[in-house]
Every structure is written in structure tokens, then in C-alpha cells.
Amino acid sequence: MAEIVLTHLVKKYGDGFPAVNDVSLDIADGEFMILVGPSGCGKSTLLRMVVGLEDITSGDLLINGNRVNDLAPRDRNLSMVFQNYALYPHLTVFENIAFPLRLAKGKHTEAQVREKVTQAAGMLELTEHLERKPSNLSGGQRQRVAMGRAIVRDADAFLFDEPLSNLDAKLRGQMRTEISRMQRRLGVTTIYVTHDQIEAMTLGDRVAVLKKGVLQQCASPRELYDQPVNLFVAGFIGSPPMNFLPARVGDGTLSLPFGDVPVGTDLVEKVAGKDVVIVGLRPEHIKDASLGDVTGGARFNATVDVTEWLGNEQYAYIPFEPDPSVQALLEELDRDLDGEGMRTQMVVNLDARSRLREGDDAAFAFDPASMHVFDPETGACLTRDEDLAAQIAREAEEDRRNSLERAKAREAATA
Amino acid sequence: MALRDDVKGTGTYSLIAIPIMIWTIIPLLWTLALSLKSTDALASADANILGNFWPRQVSWENYQLIFTGGASELFLPALRNSIVVCLSATVISVVLATFCAYAIARLQFPGKRMILTTALGVSFFPVIAMVTPLFDVWRNIGLFDTIPGLIIPYLSLTLPLSIWILAAFFQQIPWEMEQAAQVDGATTWQAFRKVIVPLAAPGVFTTGIITFFTAWNDFVFAISLTSDRARTVPAALAFFTGASQFEQPTGGIMAAAVVVTIPVVILVLIFQRRIVAGLTSGAVKG
Ligand SMILES: Nc1ncnc2c1ncn2[C@@H]1O[C@H](COP(=O)(O)OP(=O)(O)OP(=O)(O)O)[C@@H](O)[C@H]1O
Ligand SMILES: [Mg+2]
């Protein structure tokens, strides 16, 4: 059980490149914290600094209020699951899981070791594999052995470095719920590195988004989604990603490539003095107007280029003319996000009922309030509502406490 | 199809392999046959079968000669010296090479490349060129005809190769194994001993065996750097004498050769699979 506090952590590698730059995070006891970001943004480095495998260049790392910057990994009492599991190939599954217990000399009798290992193995459904060697196990089983080794001792926190990235999609889904259940049940502080959207959104109490070593925003998944602080976070969170459209600022309106949208007075004030802004629209906030789900709101007509029907939903792609004044910015953003190419098309997530097909000229509608407006110079979100964000954060914290308590109550009931 | 190809392949390989096997085993069989011949049989072809190859009557007299008879005074101390020298050289060489190779594989330190190139350079050095200078030095500093006086040159012969082999092994072991152990609560030393050394075991065995063989079979150093007290078996064989001045001590030498071959054969049989695993897994990335 531990509270982990990172204050202004910096990591410079030998070549002077700051892989982690001034990151501060408060991780509460029992919290599930996710670190996400594109490849190379310093997630693993940050995690390895916490566990002690990487020296901290500057800043403080506190565990339960004690500064641990200079402690060796073994003295920090954290356990870690590596991306490639790092199981000991010469030991059986039982001995792999028992390894941390055996190292704590004199702390556990042989019987206690056996009991703890059996219990952990039971929890992870490894009981029938205890005498096998890791090389004979499947990927999912190896992953569980690595988790068994992490949970078997009473570590203050669990650290995971992309633990599911080597598994296929189905197994990943299973293990994801497994990890979530286990974390709630044990109530142990957890830091989890991933670059998988779904893992980040479903597992985390809070998600810290990193870009090039700099912390962009740390908030609950809901807040990240609804109230991103900047273009990068808005574009990183959500799948398919948010549409970014250039908009010319007019008199009480924003001119999008598809037409003019009237905006409220407070937004007019915020965009005053700017020529061009970037409007972010989530694909699911744009509707097929012919279905009549949106009354009022902004409407526009456009020609659908391609549609993709997925059963429960449907994507429509609508190309648009990029605005040269923000083109460079959007391209850079795309690169930062490990993008799949230039986004000069808009994605619309339609209801599966929609009968729109390729080449159709269709009417779309969206609520102007669902627009996110970004400053093209700084990338900051101009429409972020701090009060609402604070409220979402409060609710998320409440949810977290409730679910921890529920898990504890369930545990007490079964025990 | 695949099966048929396999079988055909095996046939061809056997055809090539059998002559090679015969070629290599004949000298060994011959040694064994000679060691089992009595003095008479050595001298007369009539007492033997298969064209003077195998004795009609197996005789143990040569073995009696070296273990309890006239040659035992020469042979038994030599055998003891051989065992002591080889085991010590092996243990020291493996321990030193393991540490050195680990440092080379894991740590960044100035002079790392120099150690590796020097090691390689030393192993190219012709052994015979070292003998005379060593003889002079050893005599002056009192190492001549002592057991350490043999162990030291054997170490210098075997350490370079051992270091190279083991460094390749250690480099193959992912860093994360050690880091995982450290997070699990191990000290650097514990991580090394409980994770790295077991994983490098094939390499450790390989180097151990190479060292043992080199020392066990060495003749050049043994004959030049020893006299009565520290003489090992290969050197001692040269000092065997027959029953009379005119009689060659062939039988006794052969018996002694068989006796000293036995540990080698046993070692190879025991560690065969590990050596093979070691040589190949070391070769993948080296
Ligand atoms: N040992 C090292 N020496 C120098 N630079 C390094 C070292 N390790 C990592 N880096 C650099 O630090 C940055 C962050 O690396 P890190 O491994 O933390 O990325 P990551 O976010 O975990 O990426 P991924 O999602 O690909 O695992 C990268 O730009 C990388 O090039
Ligand atoms: Mg990483």
C-alpha cells in the first residue's frame, strides 16, 4: 500500500537528450495510474525511474513520503511486470513465482512460500502448470506467471510495462479484465504503461498522457475525452481520432470547410483577435441528419467518399480542402501522434441504421456545443470548461473509492 | 516427401561418417590393444589375431606394472599431479573467466576493447615460444617443478578462449533477466549467481571442459617446467623404462595412456549434451 509522488522528475540519457522532462504526478494509494503516449515518449523510462532501474537526473521520487531516489530497486519494495515478462527460463513456474519470496531470506518458511505461491497460482489459474518450465507455456500463461511473480509478495505497488502487447487481441481482452479485477481486489497502487487506447481508457482511474517526455494532462479517462487540455491530448485519446478542421473566425460564426457555424458569446470572446482556429469534432458527435436525432444544431451537406460498416456502427469518410494556414500545424500534430497520414478527410461515426452509402450526397448535423476549439499557435483548448473538468474529476475519484470499497466488501464476504 | 528426403540424407551422412569414425577410432583401439598384450605378445605376431592387432590372450600385466609394479613410483605421483594441476587450473580459469566475461558483457569501462584484443592476441601466441623464457624465469623465482608453476601457464593458455566464449554467452542473456531479479529483491551478486550463472551454465561447462582438456593433454609445458616433483602424466610417460635396457616399455606406456584417457571419455559422455548446447548457443551470437 503506497502513495507515490513524482515531483519534477527529469531523466537525461548520456547524450543529454531529456527522455523525461519535468514530470510531476501524485498517485494515490490504491490508484490505477496509466501512462500513455506515442512510441518513444518516455513512458518506459519514467516507469523504470520509479522502480529504480534508471537513475533520476533531477527531481524527487517519494514513496509514502520517503524520498527513494537513491535506493536500489530491491529496497523500494515495488514489483514489476516486464514487457517480455523476463521469466527465469531455468526455473519451474513454481520457482519463478517463489523467487522473490526466497530472496527475502528468513522471512518465510518453506510452508509459507508454498502457501503463497499456491494461492497466487490459484488466482491466476496456473495451478496445473506449476511444475512446468516457462519455455513450454503459451504467451498468455507466461504473462500470468510474470504477474504471479509480481503479486506473490506484498509489494507496495505494481508496475506494468506494456504487459499485454505480446498477446493476440482476444487474449488481451481477457487479461485486461483479469488485471482490472485483480487490482481492485488487492487494492494495490498500480502504474501501467501502454500505448493501447482501450487499455488506457478501461483500466485507468487516471491516465497520464506524455508527449516527448513532457506530461500533457493527467486526468480520468472521461475528462481526457470530454475536456482535453490541448490538441495533442484531444487527438491521442479516442478511436477513431477526433477530426481537426480549420475554421476561419467570422462575426459570431466559425467558418468550417463545410459551412458556417454560429457560436455563443463566450466563445466569440475567446477566439477574438484570431484569424484561424482549429475545431475538433469527435466522429460520434456528427449525425446523419436524415435520421432526425438532432434537432437544431448545425447542419451541412457533404459527399461521402467511403463508408465502412462494422455491424454495430458505421464510419463515413468525407474529404475536405485543407486550409494552408494551419496545414503545417496539423501535419506536425499528426507526426507527433504517430499518425497514419495527413488527415484531410473527416471521419463520421454513424448509427448502424443510417443508409448512407459511398458517393451519397448527404446532410449531417452536430451540436455546436460539442465542438472543441483550439488555439492554432499554442494548441491549447479554448473551450475547456474548468468547472466541468473539476466536477468530472471529483466524480471519477468518488467512483474509484466506491469500487475499491465494493471490492473490499466482496473480498470480506467471500473470505 | 520430407520423410523420404530425410532418410536419404541420413544414408549419405552415414556413408561419410563411418570412414571418419573408423579413421579416428583406430589409434585409440590400437592403444587399448597394445596395453592388453603381454611382453611376449608384443614381440610375436603369432600370439595375436586380426593380423597382429588383438591379443589372443588378454593380459593385465601392463596395468599391474603401472599401478603396483616397477612403474608405479613414476606413474602414481604423476597421476596425482595431473589431477591436482588440472582441477585447480579448471576451477581458477572458470571463476576468473566468468567474472571477466561478465564485466565485459555488462559494464562499460575504459580498456574493455583492449582486454578483449589482448586476450585474442595471447591465444595466437605460439606456445613453444613461451617455454624457454618461462623455464628461465621459473627457475629464478622458484616456481620450477612446482604445481603452481604449471597452473599459471595453463591459465594463460585457456583464459583468453574462456573469456571470449563466456562473454558471448553473457551478451546473449537479456539485461531484463537481471533487472527483474533486482526488482524481485536480489542484490547484484544474487542476481548474478541465481539467474545469470545458471543461464550461462552451458558456457561455463564448455569453458571448464576446454580448460581441463588443455591442461590434461599438455606435454610441452609439463616436460619443460617440471622435474621429479610436479611431473604430470603426459611428461611422465616419456620417462618409463622397460624391464631391461634393450626392452621398450611400450605396454606400460599404452596402459598409462588408456588410464589417462578414461577421465576424458567420462567427462565427455557426462557433459556431451551440455557442450553441444554450449557450442551452438554460443555460436548464434558471439
Ligand atoms: N539507454 C538509452 N540511452 C539513450 N537514450 C535512450 C535510452 N533508452 C531510451 N532512450 C530514449 O529515451 C526516449 C524514451 O524512451 P522510452 O523507452 O522511455 O520510450 P517509450 O515511451 O517506452 O516508447 P515505447 O512505447 O516505444 O516503448 C526515446 O527517445 C529513446 O530514444
Ligand atoms: Mg517502452
JSON list of N, CA and C in Angstrom, two decimals, chain B residues 234-267:
[
{"chain": "B", "resi": 234, "resn": "PRO", "atom": "N", "xyz": [51.42, -36.93, -18.98]},
{"chain": "B", "resi": 234, "resn": "PRO", "atom": "CA", "xyz": [51.99, -36.90, -20.34]},
{"chain": "B", "resi": 234, "resn": "PRO", "atom": "C", "xyz": [53.51, -36.81, -20.33]},
{"chain": "B", "resi": 235, "resn": "ALA", "atom": "N", "xyz": [54.05, -36.05, -19.37]},
{"chain": "B", "resi": 235, "resn": "ALA", "atom": "CA", "xyz": [55.51, -35.96, -19.30]},
{"chain": "B", "resi": 235, "resn": "ALA", "atom": "C", "xyz": [56.10, -37.24, -18.73]},
{"chain": "B", "resi": 236, "resn": "ALA", "atom": "N", "xyz": [55.44, -37.80, -17.73]},
{"chain": "B", "resi": 236, "resn": "ALA", "atom": "CA", "xyz": [55.97, -38.98, -17.06]},
{"chain": "B", "resi": 236, "resn": "ALA", "atom": "C", "xyz": [56.11, -40.15, -18.03]},
{"chain": "B", "resi": 237, "resn": "LEU", "atom": "N", "xyz": [55.20, -40.22, -19.00]},
{"chain": "B", "resi": 237, "resn": "LEU", "atom": "CA", "xyz": [55.25, -41.34, -19.94]},
{"chain": "B", "resi": 237, "resn": "LEU", "atom": "C", "xyz": [56.61, -41.41, -20.64]},
{"chain": "B", "resi": 238, "resn": "ALA", "atom": "N", "xyz": [57.19, -40.25, -20.83]},
{"chain": "B", "resi": 238, "resn": "ALA", "atom": "CA", "xyz": [58.47, -40.23, -21.54]},
{"chain": "B", "resi": 238, "resn": "ALA", "atom": "C", "xyz": [59.59, -40.84, -20.70]},
{"chain": "B", "resi": 239, "resn": "PHE", "atom": "N", "xyz": [59.36, -40.94, -19.41]},
{"chain": "B", "resi": 239, "resn": "PHE", "atom": "CA", "xyz": [60.41, -41.45, -18.53]},
{"chain": "B", "resi": 239, "resn": "PHE", "atom": "C", "xyz": [60.24, -42.91, -18.15]},
{"chain": "B", "resi": 240, "resn": "PHE", "atom": "N", "xyz": [59.22, -43.59, -18.73]},
{"chain": "B", "resi": 240, "resn": "PHE", "atom": "CA", "xyz": [59.05, -45.01, -18.46]},
{"chain": "B", "resi": 240, "resn": "PHE", "atom": "C", "xyz": [60.26, -45.77, -19.00]},
{"chain": "B", "resi": 241, "resn": "THR", "atom": "N", "xyz": [60.64, -46.81, -18.29]},
{"chain": "B", "resi": 241, "resn": "THR", "atom": "CA", "xyz": [61.73, -47.66, -18.80]},
{"chain": "B", "resi": 241, "resn": "THR", "atom": "C", "xyz": [61.26, -49.09, -18.86]},
{"chain": "B", "resi": 242, "resn": "GLY", "atom": "N", "xyz": [61.84, -49.85, -19.74]},
{"chain": "B", "resi": 242, "resn": "GLY", "atom": "CA", "xyz": [61.49, -51.25, -19.84]},
{"chain": "B", "resi": 242, "resn": "GLY", "atom": "C", "xyz": [62.17, -52.06, -18.75]},
{"chain": "B", "resi": 243, "resn": "ALA", "atom": "N", "xyz": [61.90, -53.40, -18.74]},
{"chain": "B", "resi": 243, "resn": "ALA", "atom": "CA", "xyz": [62.47, -54.27, -17.72]},
{"chain": "B", "resi": 243, "resn": "ALA", "atom": "C", "xyz": [63.99, -54.31, -17.87]},
{"chain": "B", "resi": 244, "resn": "SER", "atom": "N", "xyz": [64.44, -54.27, -19.11]},
{"chain": "B", "resi": 244, "resn": "SER", "atom": "CA", "xyz": [65.89, -54.19, -19.32]},
{"chain": "B", "resi": 244, "resn": "SER", "atom": "C", "xyz": [66.17, -53.04, -20.27]},
{"chain": "B", "resi": 245, "resn": "GLN", "atom": "N", "xyz": [67.40, -52.75, -20.40]},
{"chain": "B", "resi": 245, "resn": "GLN", "atom": "CA", "xyz": [67.81, -51.62, -21.22]},
{"chain": "B", "resi": 245, "resn": "GLN", "atom": "C", "xyz": [67.38, -51.80, -22.68]},
{"chain": "B", "resi": 246, "resn": "PHE", "atom": "N", "xyz": [67.29, -53.07, -23.11]},
{"chain": "B", "resi": 246, "resn": "PHE", "atom": "CA", "xyz": [67.01, -53.34, -24.52]},
{"chain": "B", "resi": 246, "resn": "PHE", "atom": "C", "xyz": [65.52, -53.50, -24.80]},
{"chain": "B", "resi": 247, "resn": "GLU", "atom": "N", "xyz": [64.74, -53.37, -23.80]},
{"chain": "B", "resi": 247, "resn": "GLU", "atom": "CA", "xyz": [63.32, -53.62, -23.99]},
{"chain": "B", "resi": 247, "resn": "GLU", "atom": "C", "xyz": [62.55, -52.30, -23.96]},
{"chain": "B", "resi": 248, "resn": "GLN", "atom": "N", "xyz": [61.73, -52.11, -24.96]},
{"chain": "B", "resi": 248, "resn": "GLN", "atom": "CA", "xyz": [60.90, -50.89, -24.99]},
{"chain": "B", "resi": 248, "resn": "GLN", "atom": "C", "xyz": [59.73, -51.01, -24.00]},
{"chain": "B", "resi": 249, "resn": "PRO", "atom": "N", "xyz": [59.39, -49.94, -23.25]},
{"chain": "B", "resi": 249, "resn": "PRO", "atom": "CA", "xyz": [58.30, -50.01, -22.29]},
{"chain": "B", "resi": 249, "resn": "PRO", "atom": "C", "xyz": [56.94, -49.77, -22.95]},
{"chain": "B", "resi": 250, "resn": "THR", "atom": "N", "xyz": [56.75, -50.28, -24.18]},
{"chain": "B", "resi": 250, "resn": "THR", "atom": "CA", "xyz": [55.54, -49.99, -24.93]},
{"chain": "B", "resi": 250, "resn": "THR", "atom": "C", "xyz": [54.26, -50.31, -24.15]},
{"chain": "B", "resi": 251, "resn": "GLY", "atom": "N", "xyz": [54.20, -51.50, -23.61]},
{"chain": "B", "resi": 251, "resn": "GLY", "atom": "CA", "xyz": [52.97, -51.93, -22.92]},
{"chain": "B", "resi": 251, "resn": "GLY", "atom": "C", "xyz": [52.60, -51.00, -21.79]},
{"chain": "B", "resi": 252, "resn": "GLY", "atom": "N", "xyz": [53.58, -50.65, -20.97]},
{"chain": "B", "resi": 252, "resn": "GLY", "atom": "CA", "xyz": [53.30, -49.78, -19.82]},
{"chain": "B", "resi": 252, "resn": "GLY", "atom": "C", "xyz": [52.82, -48.42, -20.28]},
{"chain": "B", "resi": 253, "resn": "ILE", "atom": "N", "xyz": [53.48, -47.88, -21.29]},
{"chain": "B", "resi": 253, "resn": "ILE", "atom": "CA", "xyz": [53.07, -46.56, -21.78]},
{"chain": "B", "resi": 253, "resn": "ILE", "atom": "C", "xyz": [51.63, -46.61, -22.28]},
{"chain": "B", "resi": 254, "resn": "MET", "atom": "N", "xyz": [51.32, -47.67, -22.99]},
{"chain": "B", "resi": 254, "resn": "MET", "atom": "CA", "xyz": [49.97, -47.79, -23.53]},
{"chain": "B", "resi": 254, "resn": "MET", "atom": "C", "xyz": [48.95, -47.91, -22.40]},
{"chain": "B", "resi": 255, "resn": "ALA", "atom": "N", "xyz": [49.27, -48.69, -21.40]},
{"chain": "B", "resi": 255, "resn": "ALA", "atom": "CA", "xyz": [48.34, -48.84, -20.28]},
{"chain": "B", "resi": 255, "resn": "ALA", "atom": "C", "xyz": [48.11, -47.50, -19.61]},
{"chain": "B", "resi": 256, "resn": "ALA", "atom": "N", "xyz": [49.20, -46.76, -19.41]},
{"chain": "B", "resi": 256, "resn": "ALA", "atom": "CA", "xyz": [49.06, -45.45, -18.78]},
{"chain": "B", "resi": 256, "resn": "ALA", "atom": "C", "xyz": [48.23, -44.53, -19.67]},
{"chain": "B", "resi": 257, "resn": "ALA", "atom": "N", "xyz": [48.44, -44.61, -20.97]},
{"chain": "B", "resi": 257, "resn": "ALA", "atom": "CA", "xyz": [47.66, -43.77, -21.88]},
{"chain": "B", "resi": 257, "resn": "ALA", "atom": "C", "xyz": [46.18, -44.10, -21.77]},
{"chain": "B", "resi": 258, "resn": "VAL", "atom": "N", "xyz": [45.88, -45.40, -21.70]},
{"chain": "B", "resi": 258, "resn": "VAL", "atom": "CA", "xyz": [44.46, -45.77, -21.56]},
{"chain": "B", "resi": 258, "resn": "VAL", "atom": "C", "xyz": [43.91, -45.20, -20.26]},
{"chain": "B", "resi": 259, "resn": "VAL", "atom": "N", "xyz": [44.68, -45.35, -19.19]},
{"chain": "B", "resi": 259, "resn": "VAL", "atom": "CA", "xyz": [44.18, -44.88, -17.90]},
{"chain": "B", "resi": 259, "resn": "VAL", "atom": "C", "xyz": [43.89, -43.38, -17.93]},
{"chain": "B", "resi": 260, "resn": "VAL", "atom": "N", "xyz": [44.78, -42.60, -18.55]},
{"chain": "B", "resi": 260, "resn": "VAL", "atom": "CA", "xyz": [44.54, -41.16, -18.53]},
{"chain": "B", "resi": 260, "resn": "VAL", "atom": "C", "xyz": [43.48, -40.75, -19.55]},
{"chain": "B", "resi": 261, "resn": "THR", "atom": "N", "xyz": [43.16, -41.62, -20.48]},
{"chain": "B", "resi": 261, "resn": "THR", "atom": "CA", "xyz": [42.09, -41.27, -21.42]},
{"chain": "B", "resi": 261, "resn": "THR", "atom": "C", "xyz": [40.72, -41.44, -20.77]},
{"chain": "B", "resi": 262, "resn": "ILE", "atom": "N", "xyz": [40.66, -42.38, -19.80]},
{"chain": "B", "resi": 262, "resn": "ILE", "atom": "CA", "xyz": [39.34, -42.69, -19.22]},
{"chain": "B", "resi": 262, "resn": "ILE", "atom": "C", "xyz": [38.63, -41.45, -18.64]},
{"chain": "B", "resi": 263, "resn": "PRO", "atom": "N", "xyz": [39.29, -40.61, -17.83]},
{"chain": "B", "resi": 263, "resn": "PRO", "atom": "CA", "xyz": [38.55, -39.45, -17.31]},
{"chain": "B", "resi": 263, "resn": "PRO", "atom": "C", "xyz": [38.03, -38.54, -18.41]},
{"chain": "B", "resi": 264, "resn": "VAL", "atom": "N", "xyz": [38.82, -38.42, -19.48]},
{"chain": "B", "resi": 264, "resn": "VAL", "atom": "CA", "xyz": [38.39, -37.58, -20.58]},
{"chain": "B", "resi": 264, "resn": "VAL", "atom": "C", "xyz": [37.12, -38.12, -21.20]},
{"chain": "B", "resi": 265, "resn": "VAL", "atom": "N", "xyz": [37.11, -39.46, -21.42]},
{"chain": "B", "resi": 265, "resn": "VAL", "atom": "CA", "xyz": [35.93, -40.07, -22.02]},
{"chain": "B", "resi": 265, "resn": "VAL", "atom": "C", "xyz": [34.72, -39.89, -21.11]},
{"chain": "B", "resi": 266, "resn": "ILE", "atom": "N", "xyz": [34.94, -40.12, -19.83]},
{"chain": "B", "resi": 266, "resn": "ILE", "atom": "CA", "xyz": [33.81, -39.99, -18.90]},
{"chain": "B", "resi": 266, "resn": "ILE", "atom": "C", "xyz": [33.28, -38.56, -18.91]},
{"chain": "B", "resi": 267, "resn": "LEU", "atom": "N", "xyz": [34.18, -37.60, -18.86]},
{"chain": "B", "resi": 267, "resn": "LEU", "atom": "CA", "xyz": [33.76, -36.19, -18.88]},
{"chain": "B", "resi": 267, "resn": "LEU", "atom": "C", "xyz": [32.94, -35.88, -20.12]}
]
